[in-house]
PDB file of N, CA and C in Angstrom:
ATOM      1  N   MET V 300     -15.334 105.920 136.313  1.00 28.00           N
ATOM      2  CA  MET V 300     -14.767 105.176 135.208  1.00 28.00           C
ATOM      3  C   MET V 300     -15.107 105.898 133.911  1.00 28.00           C
ATOM      4  N   HIS V 301     -14.145 105.956 133.018  1.00 35.00           N
ATOM      5  CA  HIS V 301     -14.321 106.647 131.746  1.00 35.00           C
ATOM      6  C   HIS V 301     -14.881 105.678 130.711  1.00 35.00           C
ATOM      7  N   TRP V 302     -16.080 105.953 130.201  1.00 34.00           N
ATOM      8  CA  TRP V 302     -16.710 105.089 129.208  1.00 34.00           C
ATOM      9  C   TRP V 302     -16.804 105.827 127.890  1.00 34.00           C
ATOM     10  N   LEU V 303     -16.473 105.168 126.814  1.00 39.00           N
ATOM     11  CA  LEU V 303     -16.609 105.718 125.478  1.00 39.00           C
ATOM     12  C   LEU V 303     -17.571 104.828 124.698  1.00 39.00           C
ATOM     13  N   CYS V 304     -18.314 105.418 123.807  1.00 43.00           N
ATOM     14  CA  CYS V 304     -19.251 104.648 122.991  1.00 43.00           C
ATOM     15  C   CYS V 304     -18.672 104.412 121.606  1.00 43.00           C
ATOM     16  N   TYR V 305     -18.831 103.232 121.110  1.00 42.00           N
ATOM     17  CA  TYR V 305     -18.342 102.853 119.795  1.00 42.00           C
ATOM     18  C   TYR V 305     -19.476 102.158 119.050  1.00 42.00           C
ATOM     19  N   ALA V 306     -19.460 102.276 117.765  1.00 44.00           N
ATOM     20  CA  ALA V 306     -20.580 101.732 117.005  1.00 44.00           C
ATOM     21  C   ALA V 306     -20.108 100.778 115.916  1.00 44.00           C
ATOM     22  N   THR V 307     -20.867  99.731 115.720  1.00 45.00           N
ATOM     23  CA  THR V 307     -20.685  98.836 114.584  1.00 45.00           C
ATOM     24  C   THR V 307     -21.984  98.814 113.813  1.00 45.00           C
ATOM     25  N   LYS V 308     -21.908  99.119 112.542  1.00 48.00           N
ATOM     26  CA  LYS V 308     -23.118  99.132 111.721  1.00 48.00           C
ATOM     27  C   LYS V 308     -23.399  97.711 111.238  1.00 48.00           C
ATOM     28  N   MET V 309     -24.593  97.242 111.520  1.00 48.00           N
ATOM     29  CA  MET V 309     -24.994  95.896 111.121  1.00 48.00           C
ATOM     30  C   MET V 309     -26.353  95.994 110.446  1.00 48.00           C
ATOM     31  N   GLY V 310     -26.360  95.891 109.121  1.00 52.00           N
ATOM     32  CA  GLY V 310     -27.617  95.998 108.386  1.00 52.00           C
ATOM     33  C   GLY V 310     -28.199  97.384 108.551  1.00 52.00           C
ATOM     34  N   ASN V 311     -29.440  97.468 108.989  1.00 56.00           N
ATOM     35  CA  ASN V 311     -30.110  98.747 109.191  1.00 56.00           C
ATOM     36  C   ASN V 311     -30.019  99.240 110.624  1.00 56.00           C
ATOM     37  N   SER V 312     -29.294  98.518 111.456  1.00 63.00           N
ATOM     38  CA  SER V 312     -29.200  98.923 112.857  1.00 63.00           C
ATOM     39  C   SER V 312     -27.751  99.228 113.230  1.00 63.00           C
ATOM     40  N   ILE V 313     -27.587  99.891 114.339  1.00 68.00           N
ATOM     41  CA  ILE V 313     -26.252 100.187 114.859  1.00 68.00           C
ATOM     42  C   ILE V 313     -26.174  99.586 116.251  1.00 68.00           C
ATOM     43  N   THR V 314     -25.118  98.857 116.512  1.00 74.00           N
ATOM     44  CA  THR V 314     -24.880  98.286 117.824  1.00 74.00           C
ATOM     45  C   THR V 314     -23.799  99.100 118.505  1.00 74.00           C
ATOM     46  N   LEU V 315     -24.061  99.574 119.702  1.00 77.00           N
ATOM     47  CA  LEU V 315     -23.083 100.345 120.461  1.00 77.00           C
ATOM     48  C   LEU V 315     -22.333  99.430 121.418  1.00 77.00           C
ATOM     49  N   TYR V 316     -21.027  99.621 121.457  1.00 83.00           N
ATOM     50  CA  TYR V 316     -20.181  98.884 122.379  1.00 83.00           C
ATOM     51  C   TYR V 316     -19.509  99.887 123.305  1.00 83.00           C
ATOM     52  N   ARG V 317     -19.291  99.494 124.530  1.00 85.00           N
ATOM     53  CA  ARG V 317     -18.588 100.346 125.494  1.00 85.00           C
ATOM     54  C   ARG V 317     -17.294  99.655 125.889  1.00 85.00           C
ATOM     55  N   TYR V 318     -16.225 100.459 125.910  1.00 89.00           N
ATOM     56  CA  TYR V 318     -14.919  99.952 126.310  1.00 89.00           C
ATOM     57  C   TYR V 318     -14.418 100.759 127.500  1.00 89.00           C
ATOM     58  N   ASN V 319     -13.633 100.126 128.348  1.00 90.00           N
ATOM     59  CA  ASN V 319     -13.095 100.826 129.514  1.00 90.00           C
ATOM     60  C   ASN V 319     -12.005 101.812 129.146  1.00 90.00           C
ATOM     61  N   THR V 320     -11.279 101.541 128.066  1.00 90.00           N
ATOM     62  CA  THR V 320     -10.202 102.432 127.652  1.00 90.00           C
ATOM     63  C   THR V 320     -10.248 102.635 126.142  1.00 90.00           C
ATOM     64  N   THR V 321      -9.669 103.736 125.716  1.00 87.00           N
ATOM     65  CA  THR V 321      -9.587 104.002 124.287  1.00 87.00           C
ATOM     66  C   THR V 321      -8.713 102.962 123.604  1.00 87.00           C
ATOM     67  N   LEU V 322      -7.654 102.560 124.269  1.00 89.00           N
ATOM     68  CA  LEU V 322      -6.756 101.558 123.699  1.00 89.00           C
ATOM     69  C   LEU V 322      -7.504 100.260 123.385  1.00 89.00           C
ATOM     70  N   GLU V 323      -8.402  99.844 124.285  1.00 92.00           N
ATOM     71  CA  GLU V 323      -9.204  98.645 124.025  1.00 92.00           C
ATOM     72  C   GLU V 323     -10.025  98.802 122.754  1.00 92.00           C
ATOM     73  N   SER V 324     -10.584  99.983 122.551  1.00 90.00           N
ATOM     74  CA  SER V 324     -11.402 100.212 121.362  1.00 90.00           C
ATOM     75  C   SER V 324     -10.543 100.223 120.100  1.00 90.00           C
ATOM     76  N   ILE V 325      -9.341 100.788 120.181  1.00 89.00           N
ATOM     77  CA  ILE V 325      -8.428 100.789 119.040  1.00 89.00           C
ATOM     78  C   ILE V 325      -8.060  99.345 118.680  1.00 89.00           C
ATOM     79  N   MET V 326      -7.807  98.529 119.695  1.00 90.00           N
ATOM     80  CA  MET V 326      -7.481  97.123 119.449  1.00 90.00           C
ATOM     81  C   MET V 326      -8.656  96.403 118.777  1.00 90.00           C
ATOM     82  N   ALA V 327      -9.877  96.687 119.222  1.00 91.00           N
ATOM     83  CA  ALA V 327     -11.063  96.082 118.612  1.00 91.00           C
ATOM     84  C   ALA V 327     -11.226  96.540 117.166  1.00 91.00           C
ATOM     85  N   LEU V 328     -10.953  97.803 116.911  1.00 90.00           N
ATOM     86  CA  LEU V 328     -11.040  98.334 115.549  1.00 90.00           C
ATOM     87  C   LEU V 328      -9.990  97.674 114.656  1.00 90.00           C
ATOM     88  N   ASN V 329      -8.764  97.587 115.150  1.00 89.00           N
ATOM     89  CA  ASN V 329      -7.689  96.955 114.381  1.00 89.00           C
ATOM     90  C   ASN V 329      -7.952  95.472 114.135  1.00 89.00           C
ATOM     91  N   ALA V 330      -8.698  94.831 115.017  1.00 91.00           N
ATOM     92  CA  ALA V 330      -9.033  93.414 114.864  1.00 91.00           C
ATOM     93  C   ALA V 330     -10.322  93.216 114.072  1.00 91.00           C
ATOM     94  N   ASN V 331     -10.859  94.296 113.511  1.00 88.00           N
ATOM     95  CA  ASN V 331     -12.106  94.260 112.724  1.00 88.00           C
ATOM     96  C   ASN V 331     -13.308  93.756 113.518  1.00 88.00           C
ATOM     97  N   LYS V 332     -13.296  93.950 114.836  1.00 89.00           N
ATOM     98  CA  LYS V 332     -14.439  93.592 115.673  1.00 89.00           C
ATOM     99  C   LYS V 332     -15.501  94.677 115.638  1.00 89.00           C
ATOM    100  N   ILE V 333     -15.083  95.907 115.344  1.00 85.00           N
ATOM    101  CA  ILE V 333     -15.995  97.041 115.217  1.00 85.00           C
ATOM    102  C   ILE V 333     -15.605  97.824 113.967  1.00 85.00           C
ATOM    103  N   ASP V 334     -16.506  98.664 113.494  1.00 82.00           N
ATOM    104  CA  ASP V 334     -16.276  99.407 112.254  1.00 82.00           C
ATOM    105  C   ASP V 334     -15.770 100.822 112.475  1.00 82.00           C
ATOM    106  N   ALA V 335     -16.076 101.400 113.621  1.00 82.00           N
ATOM    107  CA  ALA V 335     -15.723 102.800 113.838  1.00 82.00           C
ATOM    108  C   ALA V 335     -15.648 103.099 115.322  1.00 82.00           C
ATOM    109  N   ILE V 336     -14.986 104.216 115.625  1.00 84.00           N
ATOM    110  CA  ILE V 336     -14.860 104.669 117.010  1.00 84.00           C
ATOM    111  C   ILE V 336     -15.207 106.152 117.036  1.00 84.00           C
ATOM    112  N   ILE V 337     -15.900 106.564 118.062  1.00 80.00           N
ATOM    113  CA  ILE V 337     -16.172 107.977 118.290  1.00 80.00           C
ATOM    114  C   ILE V 337     -15.435 108.366 119.560  1.00 80.00           C
ATOM    115  N   LEU V 338     -14.501 109.322 119.431  1.00 82.00           N
ATOM    116  CA  LEU V 338     -13.741 109.790 120.583  1.00 82.00           C
ATOM    117  C   LEU V 338     -13.260 111.203 120.334  1.00 82.00           C
ATOM    118  N   ASP V 339     -12.650 111.812 121.332  1.00 81.00           N
ATOM    119  CA  ASP V 339     -12.147 113.174 121.201  1.00 81.00           C
ATOM    120  C   ASP V 339     -11.166 113.261 120.041  1.00 81.00           C
ATOM    121  N   SER V 340     -11.171 114.408 119.356  1.00 79.00           N
ATOM    122  CA  SER V 340     -10.381 114.547 118.142  1.00 79.00           C
ATOM    123  C   SER V 340      -8.878 114.440 118.359  1.00 79.00           C
ATOM    124  N   GLU V 341      -8.349 115.037 119.414  1.00 80.00           N
ATOM    125  CA  GLU V 341      -6.891 115.011 119.592  1.00 80.00           C
ATOM    126  C   GLU V 341      -6.357 113.607 119.859  1.00 80.00           C
ATOM    127  N   PRO V 342      -6.964 112.838 120.768  1.00 84.00           N
ATOM    128  CA  PRO V 342      -6.510 111.451 120.906  1.00 84.00           C
ATOM    129  C   PRO V 342      -6.689 110.665 119.607  1.00 84.00           C
ATOM    130  N   ALA V 343      -7.786 110.926 118.890  1.00 85.00           N
ATOM    131  CA  ALA V 343      -8.017 110.228 117.621  1.00 85.00           C
ATOM    132  C   ALA V 343      -6.892 110.508 116.636  1.00 85.00           C
ATOM    133  N   LYS V 344      -6.473 111.766 116.537  1.00 85.00           N
ATOM    134  CA  LYS V 344      -5.376 112.124 115.628  1.00 85.00           C
ATOM    135  C   LYS V 344      -4.093 111.388 115.997  1.00 85.00           C
ATOM    136  N   ASN V 345      -3.823 111.270 117.291  1.00 86.00           N
ATOM    137  CA  ASN V 345      -2.630 110.543 117.731  1.00 86.00           C
ATOM    138  C   ASN V 345      -2.706 109.064 117.395  1.00 86.00           C
ATOM    139  N   PHE V 346      -3.870 108.449 117.595  1.00 86.00           N
ATOM    140  CA  PHE V 346      -4.010 107.035 117.272  1.00 86.00           C
ATOM    141  C   PHE V 346      -3.847 106.803 115.774  1.00 86.00           C
ATOM    142  N   VAL V 347      -4.399 107.685 114.952  1.00 87.00           N
ATOM    143  CA  VAL V 347      -4.262 107.555 113.499  1.00 87.00           C
ATOM    144  C   VAL V 347      -2.799 107.726 113.089  1.00 87.00           C
ATOM    145  N   LYS V 348      -2.134 108.666 113.732  1.00 88.00           N
ATOM    146  CA  LYS V 348      -0.713 108.912 113.450  1.00 88.00           C
ATOM    147  C   LYS V 348       0.127 107.659 113.714  1.00 88.00           C
ATOM    148  N   ASN V 349      -0.259 106.890 114.740  1.00 87.00           N
ATOM    149  CA  ASN V 349       0.493 105.709 115.128  1.00 87.00           C
ATOM    150  C   ASN V 349      -0.071 104.396 114.583  1.00 87.00           C
ATOM    151  N   ASN V 350      -1.157 104.474 113.824  1.00 85.00           N
ATOM    152  CA  ASN V 350      -1.781 103.286 113.231  1.00 85.00           C
ATOM    153  C   ASN V 350      -2.123 103.607 111.788  1.00 85.00           C
ATOM    154  N   SER V 351      -1.232 103.274 110.880  1.00 87.00           N
ATOM    155  CA  SER V 351      -1.388 103.665 109.474  1.00 87.00           C
ATOM    156  C   SER V 351      -2.634 103.079 108.813  1.00 87.00           C
ATOM    157  N   ASN V 352      -3.215 102.057 109.400  1.00 87.00           N
ATOM    158  CA  ASN V 352      -4.422 101.450 108.834  1.00 87.00           C
ATOM    159  C   ASN V 352      -5.701 102.171 109.258  1.00 87.00           C
ATOM    160  N   LEU V 353      -5.588 103.212 110.089  1.00 86.00           N
ATOM    161  CA  LEU V 353      -6.761 103.961 110.537  1.00 86.00           C
ATOM    162  C   LEU V 353      -6.861 105.285 109.793  1.00 86.00           C
ATOM    163  N   LYS V 354      -8.071 105.806 109.678  1.00 85.00           N
ATOM    164  CA  LYS V 354      -8.294 107.088 109.020  1.00 85.00           C
ATOM    165  C   LYS V 354      -9.064 107.993 109.965  1.00 85.00           C
ATOM    166  N   TYR V 355      -8.604 109.233 110.054  1.00 85.00           N
ATOM    167  CA  TYR V 355      -9.280 110.251 110.863  1.00 85.00           C
ATOM    168  C   TYR V 355     -10.275 110.976 109.967  1.00 85.00           C
ATOM    169  N   ILE V 356     -11.515 111.048 110.391  1.00 81.00           N
ATOM    170  CA  ILE V 356     -12.535 111.772 109.637  1.00 81.00           C
ATOM    171  C   ILE V 356     -12.757 113.096 110.347  1.00 81.00           C
ATOM    172  N   ASP V 357     -12.379 114.174 109.684  1.00 77.00           N
ATOM    173  CA  ASP V 357     -12.473 115.510 110.279  1.00 77.00           C
ATOM    174  C   ASP V 357     -13.911 115.999 110.194  1.00 77.00           C
ATOM    175  N   ASN V 358     -14.639 115.804 111.285  1.00 69.00           N
ATOM    176  CA  ASN V 358     -16.042 116.178 111.339  1.00 69.00           C
ATOM    177  C   ASN V 358     -16.348 116.624 112.760  1.00 69.00           C
ATOM    178  N   GLU V 359     -16.614 117.896 112.934  1.00 65.00           N
ATOM    179  CA  GLU V 359     -16.876 118.412 114.269  1.00 65.00           C
ATOM    180  C   GLU V 359     -18.263 117.994 114.727  1.00 65.00           C
ATOM    181  N   LEU V 360     -18.298 116.938 115.538  1.00 62.00           N
ATOM    182  CA  LEU V 360     -19.571 116.461 116.082  1.00 62.00           C
ATOM    183  C   LEU V 360     -20.053 117.353 117.210  1.00 62.00           C
ATOM    184  N   ALA V 361     -19.117 117.854 117.984  1.00 60.00           N
ATOM    185  CA  ALA V 361     -19.458 118.709 119.115  1.00 60.00           C
ATOM    186  C   ALA V 361     -18.280 119.620 119.417  1.00 60.00           C
ATOM    187  N   LYS V 362     -18.574 120.858 119.716  1.00 64.00           N
ATOM    188  CA  LYS V 362     -17.528 121.792 120.101  1.00 64.00           C
ATOM    189  C   LYS V 362     -17.386 121.709 121.620  1.00 64.00           C
ATOM    190  N   GLU V 363     -16.141 121.597 122.061  1.00 65.00           N
ATOM    191  CA  GLU V 363     -15.897 121.474 123.491  1.00 65.00           C
ATOM    192  C   GLU V 363     -15.252 122.740 124.032  1.00 65.00           C
ATOM    193  N   ASP V 364     -15.672 123.121 125.206  1.00 67.00           N
ATOM    194  CA  ASP V 364     -15.048 124.221 125.925  1.00 67.00           C
ATOM    195  C   ASP V 364     -14.455 123.652 127.202  1.00 67.00           C
ATOM    196  N   TYR V 365     -13.363 124.236 127.630  1.00 72.00           N
ATOM    197  CA  TYR V 365     -12.705 123.790 128.843  1.00 72.00           C
ATOM    198  C   TYR V 365     -12.750 124.897 129.877  1.00 72.00           C
ATOM    199  N   ALA V 366     -12.696 124.511 131.121  1.00 78.00           N
ATOM    200  CA  ALA V 366     -12.760 125.481 132.206  1.00 78.00           C
ATOM    201  C   ALA V 366     -11.800 125.074 133.312  1.00 78.00           C
ATOM    202  N   ILE V 367     -11.493 126.022 134.161  1.00 84.00           N
ATOM    203  CA  ILE V 367     -10.673 125.773 135.340  1.00 84.00           C
ATOM    204  C   ILE V 367     -11.560 126.021 136.551  1.00 84.00           C
ATOM    205  N   ALA V 368     -11.654 125.038 137.443  1.00 85.00           N
ATOM    206  CA  ALA V 368     -12.481 125.185 138.634  1.00 85.00           C
ATOM    207  C   ALA V 368     -11.605 125.582 139.816  1.00 85.00           C
ATOM    208  N   VAL V 369     -12.081 126.564 140.561  1.00 86.00           N
ATOM    209  CA  VAL V 369     -11.365 127.078 141.728  1.00 86.00           C
ATOM    210  C   VAL V 369     -12.380 127.288 142.840  1.00 86.00           C
ATOM    211  N   GLY V 370     -11.968 127.054 144.069  1.00 87.00           N
ATOM    212  CA  GLY V 370     -12.853 127.301 145.206  1.00 87.00           C
ATOM    213  C   GLY V 370     -13.359 128.740 145.213  1.00 87.00           C
ATOM    214  N   LYS V 371     -14.617 128.956 145.566  1.00 86.00           N
ATOM    215  CA  LYS V 371     -15.237 130.286 145.539  1.00 86.00           C
ATOM    216  C   LYS V 371     -14.473 131.333 146.348  1.00 86.00           C
ATOM    217  N   GLN V 372     -13.905 130.915 147.445  1.00 90.00           N
ATOM    218  CA  GLN V 372     -13.233 131.868 148.322  1.00 90.00           C
ATOM    219  C   GLN V 372     -11.802 132.193 147.877  1.00 90.00           C
ATOM    220  N   ASN V 373     -11.278 131.480 146.892  1.00 89.00           N
ATOM    221  CA  ASN V 373      -9.893 131.654 146.490  1.00 89.00           C
ATOM    222  C   ASN V 373      -9.770 132.682 145.363  1.00 89.00           C
ATOM    223  N   LEU V 374     -10.153 133.917 145.665  1.00 91.00           N
ATOM    224  CA  LEU V 374     -10.161 134.989 144.669  1.00 91.00           C
ATOM    225  C   LEU V 374      -8.754 135.348 144.179  1.00 91.00           C
ATOM    226  N   THR V 375      -7.767 135.196 145.041  1.00 91.00           N
ATOM    227  CA  THR V 375      -6.389 135.486 144.634  1.00 91.00           C
ATOM    228  C   THR V 375      -5.939 134.514 143.543  1.00 91.00           C
ATOM    229  N   LEU V 376      -6.271 133.243 143.717  1.00 91.00           N
ATOM    230  CA  LEU V 376      -5.911 132.254 142.714  1.00 91.00           C
ATOM    231  C   LEU V 376      -6.628 132.531 141.392  1.00 91.00           C
ATOM    232  N   VAL V 377      -7.899 132.894 141.458  1.00 91.00           N
ATOM    233  CA  VAL V 377      -8.651 133.234 140.243  1.00 91.00           C
ATOM    234  C   VAL V 377      -7.959 134.379 139.514  1.00 91.00           C
ATOM    235  N   LYS V 378      -7.578 135.409 140.255  1.00 92.00           N
ATOM    236  CA  LYS V 378      -6.893 136.558 139.657  1.00 92.00           C
ATOM    237  C   LYS V 378      -5.569 136.130 139.032  1.00 92.00           C
ATOM    238  N   ASN V 379      -4.802 135.309 139.735  1.00 91.00           N
ATOM    239  CA  ASN V 379      -3.514 134.849 139.224  1.00 91.00           C
ATOM    240  C   ASN V 379      -3.666 133.992 137.965  1.00 91.00           C
ATOM    241  N   ILE V 380      -4.652 133.126 137.955  1.00 90.00           N
ATOM    242  CA  ILE V 380      -4.896 132.283 136.775  1.00 90.00           C
ATOM    243  C   ILE V 380      -5.287 133.158 135.591  1.00 90.00           C
ATOM    244  N   ASN V 381      -6.211 134.093 135.810  1.00 91.00           N
ATOM    245  CA  ASN V 381      -6.647 134.969 134.718  1.00 91.00           C
ATOM    246  C   ASN V 381      -5.491 135.809 134.181  1.00 91.00           C
ATOM    247  N   THR V 382      -4.655 136.313 135.069  1.00 92.00           N
ATOM    248  CA  THR V 382      -3.486 137.098 134.650  1.00 92.00           C
ATOM    249  C   THR V 382      -2.530 136.238 133.833  1.00 92.00           C
ATOM    250  N   ALA V 383      -2.286 135.009 134.303  1.00 91.00           N
ATOM    251  CA  ALA V 383      -1.388 134.098 133.583  1.00 91.00           C
ATOM    252  C   ALA V 383      -1.941 133.772 132.197  1.00 91.00           C
ATOM    253  N   LEU V 384      -3.238 133.511 132.104  1.00 90.00           N
ATOM    254  CA  LEU V 384      -3.847 133.214 130.802  1.00 90.00           C
ATOM    255  C   LEU V 384      -3.761 134.419 129.864  1.00 90.00           C
ATOM    256  N   GLU V 385      -4.020 135.612 130.383  1.00 92.00           N
ATOM    257  CA  GLU V 385      -3.911 136.823 129.567  1.00 92.00           C
ATOM    258  C   GLU V 385      -2.481 136.995 129.051  1.00 92.00           C
ATOM    259  N   THR V 386      -1.498 136.763 129.913  1.00 92.00           N
ATOM    260  CA  THR V 386      -0.089 136.885 129.518  1.00 92.00           C
ATOM    261  C   THR V 386       0.265 135.859 128.446  1.00 92.00           C
ATOM    262  N   LEU V 387      -0.144 134.610 128.649  1.00 91.00           N
ATOM    263  CA  LEU V 387       0.136 133.555 127.676  1.00 91.00           C
ATOM    264  C   LEU V 387      -0.475 133.869 126.319  1.00 91.00           C
ATOM    265  N   LYS V 388      -1.673 134.436 126.323  1.00 92.00           N
ATOM    266  CA  LYS V 388      -2.329 134.789 125.058  1.00 92.00           C
ATOM    267  C   LYS V 388      -1.666 135.997 124.409  1.00 92.00           C
ATOM    268  N   SER V 389      -1.342 137.003 125.192  1.00 94.00           N
ATOM    269  CA  SER V 389      -0.797 138.243 124.622  1.00 94.00           C
ATOM    270  C   SER V 389       0.637 138.087 124.107  1.00 94.00           C
ATOM    271  N   ASN V 390       1.426 137.197 124.720  1.00 94.00           N
ATOM    272  CA  ASN V 390       2.813 137.046 124.265  1.00 94.00           C
ATOM    273  C   ASN V 390       2.991 135.913 123.244  1.00 94.00           C
ATOM    274  N   GLY V 391       1.888 135.271 122.853  1.00 92.00           N
ATOM    275  CA  GLY V 391       1.951 134.246 121.812  1.00 92.00           C
ATOM    276  C   GLY V 391       2.228 132.845 122.312  1.00 92.00           C
ATOM    277  N   THR V 392       2.503 132.679 123.596  1.00 90.00           N
ATOM    278  CA  THR V 392       2.823 131.354 124.135  1.00 90.00           C
ATOM    279  C   THR V 392       1.615 130.420 124.053  1.00 90.00           C
ATOM    280  N   PHE V 393       0.443 130.923 124.316  1.00 87.00           N
ATOM    281  CA  PHE V 393      -0.773 130.104 124.268  1.00 87.00           C
ATOM    282  C   PHE V 393      -0.944 129.503 122.873  1.00 87.00           C
ATOM    283  N   GLU V 394      -0.786 130.320 121.847  1.00 87.00           N
ATOM    284  CA  GLU V 394      -0.933 129.853 120.462  1.00 87.00           C
ATOM    285  C   GLU V 394       0.153 128.838 120.112  1.00 87.00           C
ATOM    286  N   LYS V 395       1.394 129.080 120.560  1.00 88.00           N
ATOM    287  CA  LYS V 395       2.488 128.142 120.296  1.00 88.00           C
ATOM    288  C   LYS V 395       2.209 126.784 120.945  1.00 88.00           C
ATOM    289  N   LEU V 396       1.752 126.791 122.187  1.00 83.00           N
ATOM    290  CA  LEU V 396       1.432 125.542 122.875  1.00 83.00           C
ATOM    291  C   LEU V 396       0.260 124.832 122.200  1.00 83.00           C
ATOM    292  N   ASN V 397      -0.728 125.606 121.801  1.00 79.00           N
ATOM    293  CA  ASN V 397      -1.891 125.032 121.112  1.00 79.00           C
ATOM    294  C   ASN V 397      -1.462 124.346 119.824  1.00 79.00           C
ATOM    295  N   LYS V 398      -0.628 125.003 119.045  1.00 78.00           N
ATOM    296  CA  LYS V 398      -0.140 124.406 117.789  1.00 78.00           C
ATOM    297  C   LYS V 398       0.711 123.171 118.055  1.00 78.00           C
ATOM    298  N   LYS V 399       1.560 123.254 119.071  1.00 78.00           N
ATOM    299  CA  LYS V 399       2.465 122.139 119.362  1.00 78.00           C
ATOM    300  C   LYS V 399       1.717 120.893 119.830  1.00 78.00           C
ATOM    301  N   TYR V 400       0.724 121.068 120.688  1.00 72.00           N
ATOM    302  CA  TYR V 400       0.075 119.916 121.305  1.00 72.00           C
ATOM    303  C   TYR V 400      -1.316 119.574 120.791  1.00 72.00           C
ATOM    304  N   PHE V 401      -1.992 120.520 120.145  1.00 66.00           N
ATOM    305  CA  PHE V 401      -3.388 120.263 119.805  1.00 66.00           C
ATOM    306  C   PHE V 401      -3.753 120.424 118.339  1.00 66.00           C
ATOM    307  N   ILE V 402      -2.944 121.075 117.548  1.00 60.00           N
ATOM    308  CA  ILE V 402      -3.290 121.278 116.151  1.00 60.00           C
ATOM    309  C   ILE V 402      -2.373 120.417 115.302  1.00 60.00           C
ATOM    310  N   GLU V 403      -3.002 119.625 114.438  1.00 52.00           N
ATOM    311  CA  GLU V 403      -2.237 118.728 113.566  1.00 52.00           C
ATOM    312  C   GLU V 403      -1.397 119.523 112.587  1.00 52.00           C
ATOM    313  N   ASN V 404      -0.130 119.159 112.453  1.00 44.00           N
ATOM    314  CA  ASN V 404       0.767 119.841 111.516  1.00 44.00           C
ATOM    315  C   ASN V 404       0.613 119.284 110.130  1.00 44.00           C
TER     316      ASN V 404
END
């Protein structure tokens, strides 16, 4: 199950709430049940885009790296994936996809 942590500041303390889905947390934020949400930047940008009453705070809390997992014995697949990634990067497709889906315009 995917758990996200959310915080409401109360006096000198912070109370953390856990929601099963990001949508539940957005609903709680919109209903003023909580003060803020901490979640991945790209989903956050989309929620802000679709909820004019929300504000995205551009603050890199953590840098994330992604990986592709492949079975140890599947060396052909590893080679094919690496070749495909090199091609996507060298011909500009990787950057175009990154801008289209992950970088705010």
